[in-house]
């Protein structure tokens, strides 16, 4: 089994007693609907019923088992917003193979970093992704990782494609999921460190967060959910996300991206009732509705979730008026804790807070810089532990030392205010990260890459406020010799990182400002970047 930090026994006992942990594999989400003929997923005009989803997952699991894939192994998966994402996910859970689901925007650098950490036996990817259009990247991965035995490509021809395996005749297949208190899959951390960290999620903890989310989001068998954010992301997967919808027996409609062009026709065509967005997408939706002069395309939508990054109250309050639906704020993290505003909350709470935790057993307090508790109403660091909040990043003892306290509370790096009624407001961040409209960029990762450029002496990446994205990134560079922004951007591209991690602007300095203890003074850099921005400097 995959090694990870377990919850202490006393906690595990309590979570079982309270029926948070049911000791069921997450495949139960599908197998409980094995006879259900209703549509589970709609994707590119294709309607997949619960029966079909369940059968395809079992057939794929059986086909993989015949090729020697077995319990205890890991898989690297990169698929887009298609039904196959879920088929693969459940097939691997049936087998007891633990996947990392990379985002479709991830490139060679991210995939290699994940592969190095989990040493996958199996790779499942999309031939339509730039990296997999040719064999070179796969060959380099196979040379690098002797564990990697099986490669399956989606949208590929031939006998060994994902499509053909899903259609293979089923022989005898007995599911071998990992035990429910072991790791089911790895979730991705937005991170603040040089290499992206992995979050072990167990069947017990993840399944609980999904089941408990449904009533808070009004999800029933009648709910029709738009999945327009990256399917692998924790939010559209579990808050309540596609898995919440599957649990309830509702319908998930896949969109390739959250643009109005992609989403509005789907909403009216399929009578979508629930959608999940990040704030920049919400701004674009509001503009599109204004332009159209009415929100008739969204008539069926009753609830719109917004989360992943700070939502301005001024934007929030426009939703009921201009889009004609209710807002639910969602403040969550792939590490665990998820907060929702409640459907029967007053407008004050819905517009100005990021909700309160799912569970009575989510323990949340706010710490000052020394780790001492602060009273309600004052801003400080969010500390949390609970029945679905992890106890440590995968294989990262040193980093875990820094982000967990001695009692197992995780410090997310978010600066929050906790009100006496338990509602949280996110007012800032202490982690070294840029939240680019919900897409997280770890400053250190980009700084390390920039420092490898021969002309770069020092590099620091900070956030700059942006009216649409909330934040964009600005790289401050101290260079040995003159170097152009285009050259640095091209250089970063050549490192093959996801596009959203490329700095939005570059600024050049003779030296970086330092704090009294000699660390780079990012607070000052942020102020400088914001000032440069408002002065309207060229990008
Ligand atoms: P990740 O590590 O990628 O799972 O991202 C989780 C982080 O996203 C949180 O720790 C917050 O910093 C941020 N986040 C998520 N939802 C919200 C929200 N509603 N408001 C502000 N920040 C959010
Ligand atoms: O940003 C996130 O990671 C996030 C936002 C909303 C999340 O993980 C979630 C809900 O579950």
Coordinates of C-alpha atoms and ligand atoms in Angstrom, one line a residue:
X1 CA 0.0 0.0 0.0
X2 CA 1.0 3.6 -0.6
X3 CA 2.6 5.1 2.5
X4 CA 0.9 8.2 3.8
X5 CA 0.2 10.0 7.1
X6 CA -2.8 8.4 8.7
X7 CA -5.2 10.1 11.1
X8 CA -4.5 9.1 14.7
X9 CA -6.6 6.2 15.9
X10 CA -8.8 8.3 18.2
X11 CA -9.8 10.5 15.3
X12 CA -10.4 7.6 12.9
X13 CA -12.7 6.0 15.6
X14 CA -14.7 9.2 16.0
X15 CA -15.1 9.7 12.3
X16 CA -16.4 6.1 12.0
X17 CA -18.7 6.4 14.9
X18 CA -20.2 9.5 13.4
X19 CA -20.7 7.7 10.1
X20 CA -18.4 10.1 8.2
X21 CA -16.2 7.2 7.3
X22 CA -18.2 4.2 6.0
X23 CA -15.4 1.9 5.0
X24 CA -16.7 1.7 1.4
X25 CA -14.5 2.1 -1.7
X26 CA -15.4 5.2 -3.8
X27 CA -16.4 2.9 -6.6
X28 CA -19.6 2.6 -4.5
X29 CA -20.5 6.0 -6.1
X30 CA -21.1 4.1 -9.4
X31 CA -21.9 0.6 -8.4
X32 CA -24.9 1.7 -6.4
X33 CA -26.4 2.8 -9.7
X34 CA -25.4 -0.2 -11.7
X35 CA -29.0 -0.8 -12.9
X36 CA -29.8 2.8 -13.5
X37 CA -30.7 3.6 -17.1
X38 CA -30.6 7.4 -16.6
X39 CA -28.0 9.6 -18.2
X40 CA -24.9 10.1 -16.0
X41 CA -22.8 12.2 -18.4
X42 CA -23.4 14.1 -21.6
X43 CA -20.3 15.0 -23.5
X44 CA -20.2 16.2 -27.2
X45 CA -23.7 15.0 -27.9
X46 CA -22.9 11.6 -26.4
X47 CA -25.2 10.4 -23.6
X48 CA -23.7 7.9 -21.2
X49 CA -26.0 6.1 -18.9
X50 CA -25.1 5.0 -15.4
X51 CA -25.2 1.4 -16.6
X52 CA -22.8 2.2 -19.4
X53 CA -20.5 4.3 -17.2
X54 CA -20.3 1.5 -14.7
X55 CA -19.9 -1.2 -17.4
X56 CA -17.2 0.8 -19.2
X57 CA -15.2 1.3 -16.0
X58 CA -15.4 -2.4 -15.2
X59 CA -14.5 -3.5 -18.8
X60 CA -11.5 -1.1 -18.8
X61 CA -10.4 -2.4 -15.3
X62 CA -10.6 -6.0 -16.6
X63 CA -8.7 -5.2 -19.8
X64 CA -6.0 -3.5 -17.7
X65 CA -5.8 -6.4 -15.3
X66 CA -5.3 -8.7 -18.3
X67 CA -2.3 -6.6 -19.2
X68 CA -0.8 -7.0 -15.8
X69 CA -1.9 -3.8 -14.1
X70 CA -2.7 -4.6 -10.5
X71 CA -3.5 -3.3 -7.0
X72 CA -0.9 -1.3 -5.3
X73 CA 0.5 0.3 -8.5
X74 CA 0.1 4.0 -9.5
X75 CA -1.0 5.7 -12.7
X76 CA -0.4 9.0 -14.3
X77 CA -3.5 10.2 -16.1
X78 CA -4.0 13.3 -18.2
X79 CA -7.4 13.6 -19.9
X80 CA -9.6 16.5 -20.9
X81 CA -13.2 17.3 -20.0
X82 CA -14.8 14.1 -21.4
X83 CA -16.7 11.2 -20.0
X84 CA -13.6 9.0 -20.3
X85 CA -12.0 11.0 -17.5
X86 CA -14.6 9.4 -15.1
X87 CA -14.5 6.0 -16.7
X88 CA -10.7 5.9 -16.2
X89 CA -11.0 7.2 -12.7
X90 CA -13.4 4.5 -11.6
X91 CA -11.6 1.7 -13.5
X92 CA -8.4 2.5 -11.6
X93 CA -10.3 2.6 -8.3
X94 CA -11.8 -0.8 -9.2
X95 CA -8.3 -2.1 -9.7
X96 CA -6.8 -0.5 -6.6
X97 CA -4.4 1.5 -8.8
X98 CA -3.8 5.0 -7.4
X99 CA -3.9 7.7 -10.1
X100 CA -2.6 11.3 -10.2
X101 CA -4.9 13.2 -12.5
X102 CA -2.8 16.0 -14.1
X103 CA -4.7 19.0 -15.5
X104 CA -5.0 19.2 -19.2
X105 CA -3.0 22.5 -19.2
X106 CA 0.0 20.7 -17.7
X107 CA 3.0 20.2 -19.8
X108 CA 6.2 18.1 -19.7
X109 CA 7.6 19.6 -16.6
X110 CA 4.5 19.0 -14.5
X111 CA 3.9 15.5 -15.8
X112 CA 7.5 14.6 -15.2
X113 CA 7.4 15.9 -11.7
X114 CA 4.3 13.9 -10.9
X115 CA 5.7 10.8 -12.6
X116 CA 9.0 11.1 -10.6
X117 CA 7.1 11.2 -7.4
X118 CA 4.7 8.2 -7.9
X119 CA 6.7 6.0 -10.3
X120 CA 3.6 5.0 -12.3
X121 CA 3.2 1.6 -13.9
X122 CA 0.5 3.0 -16.2
X123 CA 0.1 6.2 -18.3
X124 CA -3.2 7.2 -19.7
X125 CA -3.2 10.3 -21.9
X126 CA -4.8 12.0 -24.8
X127 CA -3.2 11.9 -28.2
X128 CA -4.8 15.3 -28.9
X129 CA -2.5 16.9 -26.2
X130 CA 0.6 18.4 -27.7
X131 CA 2.8 16.2 -25.6
X132 CA 1.3 12.9 -26.8
X133 CA 0.8 13.7 -30.5
X134 CA 4.2 12.1 -31.0
X135 CA 6.0 9.3 -29.3
X136 CA 9.0 11.3 -28.0
X137 CA 7.7 12.3 -24.6
X138 CA 6.3 8.8 -23.9
X139 CA 9.7 7.3 -24.8
X140 CA 11.5 9.7 -22.6
X141 CA 9.2 8.9 -19.7
X142 CA 9.7 5.1 -20.3
X143 CA 13.4 5.6 -20.3
X144 CA 13.3 7.6 -17.1
X145 CA 10.9 5.4 -15.2
X146 CA 11.5 1.7 -15.4
X147 CA 8.2 1.1 -13.6
X148 CA 6.2 2.4 -16.6
X149 CA 4.9 -0.7 -18.4
X150 CA 1.6 0.2 -20.0
X151 CA 0.6 3.3 -22.0
X152 CA -2.9 3.9 -23.2
X153 CA -3.8 6.8 -25.5
X154 CA -7.3 8.3 -25.9
X155 CA -8.3 9.5 -29.4
X156 CA -5.8 7.1 -30.8
X157 CA -6.4 4.3 -33.4
X158 CA -5.4 0.8 -33.0
X159 CA -5.9 -2.1 -30.6
X160 CA -4.2 -0.6 -27.6
X161 CA -6.2 2.6 -27.5
X162 CA -8.3 3.6 -24.5
X163 CA -11.4 3.3 -26.7
X164 CA -10.7 -0.3 -27.7
X165 CA -9.9 -1.4 -24.2
X166 CA -13.2 -0.1 -23.0
X167 CA -14.9 -2.3 -25.5
X168 CA -13.0 -5.5 -24.8
X169 CA -15.1 -8.5 -23.9
X170 CA -15.4 -8.8 -20.2
X171 CA -13.9 -11.9 -18.7
X172 CA -14.1 -12.7 -15.0
X173 CA -13.2 -9.5 -13.1
X174 CA -13.3 -9.2 -9.4
X175 CA -12.7 -5.6 -8.3
X176 CA -9.7 -5.1 -6.0
X177 CA -10.0 -1.6 -4.7
X178 CA -7.5 -0.4 -2.1
X179 CA -9.0 -0.6 1.5
X180 CA -11.2 2.4 2.2
X181 CA -8.8 3.8 4.8
X182 CA -5.9 3.8 2.3
X183 CA -5.1 6.1 -0.6
X184 CA -7.6 6.1 -3.4
X185 CA -5.9 8.8 -5.5
X186 CA -3.6 11.7 -5.4
X187 CA -5.1 15.2 -5.6
X188 CA -2.9 18.1 -6.8
X189 CA -1.8 20.9 -4.6
X190 CA -1.8 24.5 -6.0
X191 CA 1.4 24.6 -4.0
X192 CA 4.0 27.1 -3.0
X193 CA 7.2 25.0 -3.4
X194 CA 9.6 24.3 -6.2
X195 CA 8.0 20.9 -7.1
X196 CA 4.3 20.4 -7.1
X197 CA 3.2 18.4 -4.1
X198 CA 0.7 15.5 -4.1
X199 CA -2.1 15.1 -1.6
X200 CA -3.1 11.5 -0.7
X201 CA -6.9 11.2 -0.5
X202 CA -8.4 8.1 1.0
X203 CA -11.7 6.6 -0.1
X204 CA -13.1 7.2 3.4
X205 CA -12.3 10.9 3.6
X206 CA -13.0 11.9 0.0
X207 CA -16.3 10.0 -0.2
X208 CA -17.5 11.7 3.0
X209 CA -16.7 15.2 1.6
X210 CA -18.8 14.3 -1.5
X211 CA -21.8 12.8 0.3
X212 CA -21.9 15.7 2.8
X213 CA -21.6 18.3 0.1
X214 CA -24.7 17.2 -1.8
X215 CA -27.4 18.5 0.6
X216 CA -25.5 21.7 1.2
X217 CA -25.6 22.3 -2.6
X218 CA -29.2 21.1 -3.1
X219 CA -28.0 18.2 -5.3
X220 CA -30.7 15.5 -6.0
X221 CA -31.4 13.1 -8.8
X222 CA -33.0 16.0 -10.7
X223 CA -29.8 18.1 -10.6
X224 CA -28.1 18.8 -14.0
X225 CA -24.6 20.0 -13.4
X226 CA -22.3 21.8 -15.8
X227 CA -18.7 20.7 -15.5
X228 CA -16.8 23.5 -17.3
X229 CA -13.7 23.8 -15.1
X230 CA -10.9 21.3 -15.5
X231 CA -12.5 17.9 -14.5
X232 CA -9.5 16.8 -12.6
X233 CA -9.6 19.8 -10.3
X234 CA -10.9 19.2 -6.7
X235 CA -13.7 21.7 -7.0
X236 CA -15.6 20.3 -10.1
X237 CA -14.7 16.8 -8.9
X238 CA -16.0 16.9 -5.4
X239 CA -17.6 20.2 -4.3
X240 CA -20.1 18.6 -5.0
X241 CA -18.8 18.3 -8.5
X242 CA -19.3 15.4 -10.9
X243 CA -18.8 12.8 -8.1
X244 CA -21.5 14.4 -6.0
X245 CA -23.8 14.3 -9.0
X246 CA -23.0 10.6 -9.6
X247 CA -23.7 9.8 -6.0
X248 CA -27.1 11.4 -6.2
X249 CA -27.9 9.9 -9.6
X250 CA -28.1 13.3 -11.4
X251 CA -26.6 14.3 -14.7
X252 CA -23.2 15.9 -15.5
X253 CA -22.8 17.9 -18.7
X254 CA -19.2 18.4 -19.8
X255 CA -18.1 21.7 -21.4
X256 CA -14.6 22.2 -22.8
X257 CA -14.1 25.5 -21.0
X258 CA -16.1 28.0 -19.0
X259 CA -16.6 30.6 -21.8
X260 CA -20.2 31.7 -22.4
X261 CA -19.8 30.5 -26.0
X262 CA -19.2 27.0 -24.8
X263 CA -21.6 27.0 -21.8
X264 CA -24.7 29.0 -22.6
X265 CA -25.9 26.8 -25.4
X266 CA -25.4 23.7 -23.2
X267 CA -27.3 25.3 -20.3
X268 CA -30.4 26.0 -22.4
X269 CA -30.2 22.8 -24.4
X270 CA -29.8 20.5 -21.4
X271 CA -31.7 22.5 -18.8
X272 CA -28.7 22.8 -16.6
X273 CA -29.6 23.7 -13.0
X274 CA -26.2 24.0 -11.3
X275 CA -22.8 25.3 -12.5
X276 CA -19.5 25.9 -10.9
X277 CA -17.3 28.8 -11.8
X278 CA -14.2 30.7 -10.8
X279 CA -14.5 34.5 -10.4
X280 CA -12.9 35.6 -13.8
X281 CA -15.4 33.3 -15.6
X282 CA -18.2 34.8 -13.7
X283 CA -17.2 38.3 -14.9
X284 CA -17.2 37.1 -18.5
X285 CA -20.7 35.5 -18.0
X286 CA -22.0 38.8 -16.5
X287 CA -20.6 40.7 -19.5
X288 CA -22.1 38.2 -22.0
X289 CA -25.6 38.5 -20.4
X290 CA -25.3 42.3 -20.4
X291 CA -24.4 42.2 -24.1
X292 CA -27.3 39.9 -24.9
X293 CA -29.7 42.2 -23.0
X294 CA -31.2 39.3 -21.0
X295 CA -30.3 36.1 -19.2
X296 CA -32.7 33.9 -21.0
X297 CA -30.0 31.4 -22.0
X298 CA -29.5 30.8 -18.2
X299 CA -33.3 30.4 -17.4
X300 CA -32.9 26.8 -16.1
X301 CA -30.0 27.7 -13.8
X302 CA -31.0 27.9 -10.2
X303 CA -27.6 27.9 -8.4
X304 CA -24.3 29.2 -9.4
X305 CA -21.2 28.2 -7.4
X306 CA -18.2 30.6 -7.4
X307 CA -15.0 29.7 -5.7
X308 CA -11.3 29.0 -6.2
X309 CA -10.3 32.6 -5.7
X310 CA -11.6 35.8 -3.9
X311 CA -15.0 36.9 -5.1
X312 CA -15.6 40.7 -4.8
X313 CA -18.9 41.4 -3.0
X314 CA -19.8 43.9 -5.7
X315 CA -19.6 41.1 -8.3
X316 CA -21.4 38.6 -6.0
X317 CA -24.4 40.8 -5.6
X318 CA -24.9 41.1 -9.3
X319 CA -25.6 37.4 -9.7
X320 CA -29.2 37.2 -8.6
X321 CA -30.2 40.4 -10.4
X322 CA -28.4 39.9 -13.7
X323 CA -28.1 36.1 -14.0
X324 CA -31.4 35.3 -12.3
X325 CA -30.0 32.5 -10.1
X326 CA -28.7 32.1 -6.6
X327 CA -25.1 32.3 -5.6
X328 CA -23.2 29.9 -3.5
X329 CA -19.6 30.8 -2.5
X330 CA -17.2 27.9 -2.2
X331 CA -13.9 28.1 -0.5
X332 CA -12.1 24.9 -0.7
X333 CA -8.7 23.2 -1.1
X334 CA -7.5 20.0 -2.6
X335 CA -5.9 19.3 0.8
X336 CA -9.4 18.9 2.3
X337 CA -11.5 21.6 4.1
X338 CA -14.4 22.9 2.0
X339 CA -16.6 25.8 3.0
X340 CA -20.0 26.7 1.5
X341 CA -22.4 29.5 2.0
X342 CA -25.7 27.8 2.8
X343 CA -28.7 28.0 0.5
X344 CA -30.9 29.6 3.1
X345 CA -28.3 32.1 4.3
X346 CA -29.1 35.8 4.2
X347 CA -27.6 38.0 1.4
X348 CA -25.1 39.5 3.7
X349 CA -23.5 36.0 4.3
X350 CA -23.9 34.9 0.7
X351 CA -22.3 38.1 -0.8
X352 CA -19.6 38.8 1.7
X353 CA -18.4 35.5 3.2
X354 CA -16.8 32.4 1.8
X355 CA -19.1 30.2 3.8
X356 CA -18.5 27.8 6.7
X357 CA -17.1 24.3 6.8
X358 CA -19.0 21.2 5.6
X359 CA -18.7 19.2 8.8
X360 CA -19.4 19.7 12.5
X361 CA -16.1 18.0 13.0
X362 CA -14.1 20.4 10.8
X363 CA -12.0 22.1 13.4
X364 CA -11.0 25.6 12.3
X365 CA -9.1 28.3 14.2
X366 CA -7.1 31.4 13.3
X367 CA -3.5 31.8 14.3
X368 CA -1.2 34.8 14.7
X369 CA 2.3 34.8 13.3
X370 CA 3.5 32.9 16.4
X371 CA 0.9 30.2 16.1
X372 CA -1.3 31.5 19.0
X373 CA -5.1 31.5 18.6
X374 CA -6.7 34.8 17.7
X375 CA -10.2 35.9 18.7
X376 CA -13.2 35.9 16.3
X377 CA -13.2 38.8 13.9
X378 CA -9.4 39.2 13.6
X379 CA -7.4 38.3 10.6
X380 CA -4.9 35.5 10.8
X381 CA -3.8 32.2 9.4
X382 CA -6.3 29.5 8.8
X383 CA -5.6 26.3 10.8
X384 CA -7.7 23.2 10.2
X385 CA -8.1 19.5 10.8
X386 CA -11.0 17.2 10.3
X387 CA -12.6 14.1 8.7
X388 CA -11.5 14.9 5.2
X389 CA -8.5 17.1 5.6
X390 CA -5.2 15.3 4.9
X391 CA -2.5 14.8 7.4
X392 CA 0.5 15.3 5.2
X393 CA 1.7 15.7 1.6
X394 CA 3.0 12.6 -0.1
X395 CA 6.6 11.9 0.7
X396 CA 7.3 15.3 2.0
X397 CA 8.4 15.1 5.7
X398 CA 10.3 18.4 5.8
X399 CA 7.6 20.4 4.1
X400 CA 4.9 18.7 6.4
X401 CA 6.9 19.9 9.4
X402 CA 6.4 23.4 8.3
X403 CA 2.7 23.4 7.4
X404 CA 1.3 21.2 10.2
X405 CA 1.4 22.1 13.9
X406 CA 2.0 19.5 16.6
X407 CA -1.7 18.7 16.9
X408 CA -2.1 17.9 13.2
X409 CA -3.7 21.2 12.2
X410 CA -2.9 22.1 8.6
X411 CA -2.0 25.7 7.9
X412 CA -3.3 26.5 4.4
X413 CA -1.5 29.8 4.2
X414 CA -4.8 31.6 3.7
X415 CA -5.3 34.7 5.8
X416 CA -8.9 34.6 7.0
X417 CA -11.3 36.2 9.5
X418 CA -13.5 33.7 11.4
X419 CA -16.7 35.2 12.6
X420 CA -18.5 34.1 15.8
X421 CA -21.1 32.2 13.7
X422 CA -18.3 30.2 12.1
X423 CA -18.4 31.9 8.7
X424 CA -15.0 32.6 7.1
X425 CA -13.8 35.5 5.0
X426 CA -10.6 35.1 3.0
X427 CA -8.8 38.4 3.2
X428 CA -5.3 37.5 2.1
X429 CA -2.6 34.9 1.8
X430 CA 0.8 34.2 3.4
X431 CA 1.9 31.3 1.1
X432 CA 4.2 32.2 -1.7
X433 CA 1.6 31.7 -4.4
X434 CA -0.2 33.6 -7.1
X435 CA -3.9 32.9 -7.5
X436 CA -4.5 33.7 -11.1
X437 CA -8.3 33.5 -11.2
X438 CA -8.3 30.1 -9.4
X439 CA -5.2 28.7 -11.1
X440 CA -2.5 28.6 -8.6
X441 CA 1.2 29.4 -9.4
X442 CA 3.9 28.5 -6.9
X443 CA 6.3 31.4 -7.0
X444 CA 9.3 29.2 -6.1
X445 CA 8.7 26.9 -9.1
X446 CA 9.0 29.7 -11.6
X447 CA 11.8 31.5 -9.7
X448 CA 13.9 28.3 -9.9
X449 CA 13.4 28.1 -13.6
X450 CA 14.2 31.7 -14.2
X451 CA 17.4 31.4 -12.1
X452 CA 18.6 28.7 -14.5
X453 CA 18.7 31.3 -17.3
X454 CA 22.3 32.3 -17.9
X455 CA 21.5 36.1 -17.8
X456 CA 19.4 35.9 -14.6
X457 CA 21.1 36.6 -11.3
X458 CA 18.0 37.0 -9.0
X459 CA 14.3 36.4 -9.7
X460 CA 11.2 36.9 -7.6
X461 CA 7.6 36.3 -8.7
X462 CA 4.8 38.2 -7.0
X463 CA 1.1 38.8 -7.5
X464 CA -0.3 42.1 -9.1
X465 CA -4.0 43.0 -8.8
X466 CA -5.9 42.5 -12.0
X467 CA -9.5 43.6 -12.6
X468 CA -10.5 40.4 -14.4
X469 CA -8.2 37.6 -13.0
X470 CA -8.0 39.0 -9.5
X471 CA -4.3 38.5 -9.6
X472 CA -1.7 38.2 -12.3
X473 CA 2.0 37.5 -11.9
X474 CA 4.9 39.8 -12.2
X475 CA 8.5 38.6 -12.3
X476 CA 11.2 40.9 -10.9
X477 CA 14.5 40.2 -12.4
X478 CA 18.1 41.2 -11.6
X479 CA 20.1 40.3 -14.6
X480 CA 23.8 40.0 -15.4
X481 CA 23.2 41.6 -18.8
X482 CA 20.4 43.1 -20.6
X483 CA 17.7 40.4 -21.4
X484 CA 14.4 41.0 -23.0
X485 CA 11.0 39.9 -21.6
X486 CA 10.3 38.0 -24.8
X487 CA 13.5 36.1 -24.4
X488 CA 12.7 35.1 -20.8
X489 CA 9.1 34.2 -21.7
X490 CA 10.4 32.0 -24.6
X491 CA 12.9 30.4 -22.3
X492 CA 10.2 29.5 -19.8
X493 CA 8.0 28.1 -22.6
X494 CA 11.0 25.9 -23.6
X495 CA 11.0 24.5 -20.1
X496 CA 7.5 23.2 -21.0
X497 CA 5.4 24.5 -18.2
X498 CA 1.7 25.1 -18.2
X499 CA 0.8 28.5 -19.9
X500 CA -0.9 29.9 -16.9
X501 CA 2.4 29.8 -15.0
X502 CA 4.2 32.2 -17.5
X503 CA 4.7 35.6 -15.8
X504 CA 2.2 38.2 -17.1
X505 CA 4.9 40.9 -16.9
X506 CA 8.6 41.3 -16.2
X507 CA 10.2 44.2 -14.2
X508 CA 14.0 44.8 -14.0
X509 CA 15.8 46.0 -11.0
X510 CA 19.4 46.6 -10.0
X511 CA 18.9 44.6 -6.8
X512 CA 16.0 43.0 -5.0
X513 CA 14.7 44.7 -1.8
X514 CA 15.5 42.7 1.3
X515 CA 13.8 42.4 4.7
X516 CA 15.8 43.1 7.9
X517 CA 16.6 39.4 8.1
X518 CA 17.8 39.3 4.5
X519 CA 14.9 37.6 2.8
X520 CA 13.5 39.0 -0.4
X521 CA 10.9 41.6 0.5
X522 CA 8.0 40.4 -1.4
X523 CA 5.6 42.8 0.3
X524 CA 7.6 45.7 -1.1
X525 CA 7.8 44.0 -4.5
X526 CA 4.1 43.5 -4.6
X527 CA 3.6 47.3 -3.8
X528 CA 6.1 48.1 -6.6
X529 CA 4.4 45.9 -9.1
X530 CA 1.0 47.4 -8.3
X531 CA 2.4 50.9 -8.6
X532 CA 4.0 50.1 -11.9
X533 CA 0.7 48.6 -13.1
X534 CA -1.3 51.7 -12.2
X535 CA 1.2 53.9 -13.8
X536 CA 0.3 52.0 -16.9
X537 CA 3.8 50.8 -17.8
X538 CA 4.1 48.8 -21.0
X539 CA 3.7 45.1 -20.4
Ligands
LIG1 P1 -5.5 24.4 -4.2 O1 -4.2 24.3 -3.3 O2 -5.2 24.4 -5.7 O3 -6.4 23.3 -3.9 O4 -6.1 25.8 -3.9 C1 -6.7 26.0 -2.7 C2 -6.6 27.5 -2.4 O5 -7.4 28.3 -3.3 C3 -7.0 27.9 -1.0 O6 -6.1 27.6 0.0 C4 -7.2 29.4 -1.2 O7 -6.0 30.1 -1.2 C5 -7.8 29.5 -2.6 N1 -9.3 29.6 -2.6 C6 -10.1 28.6 -2.9 N2 -11.4 29.0 -2.9 C7 -11.3 30.3 -2.5 C8 -12.3 31.4 -2.3 N3 -13.6 31.1 -2.4 N4 -11.9 32.6 -2.0 C9 -10.6 32.8 -1.8 N5 -9.6 31.9 -2.0 C10 -10.0 30.7 -2.4
LIG2 O1 -9.4 26.3 -5.2 C1 -9.7 25.1 -4.8 O2 -8.8 24.2 -4.7 C2 -11.1 24.7 -4.5 C3 -12.1 25.7 -4.6 C4 -13.4 25.3 -4.3 C5 -11.4 23.4 -4.1 O3 -10.4 22.5 -4.0 C6 -12.7 23.1 -3.8 C7 -13.7 24.0 -3.9 O4 -13.0 21.8 -3.4

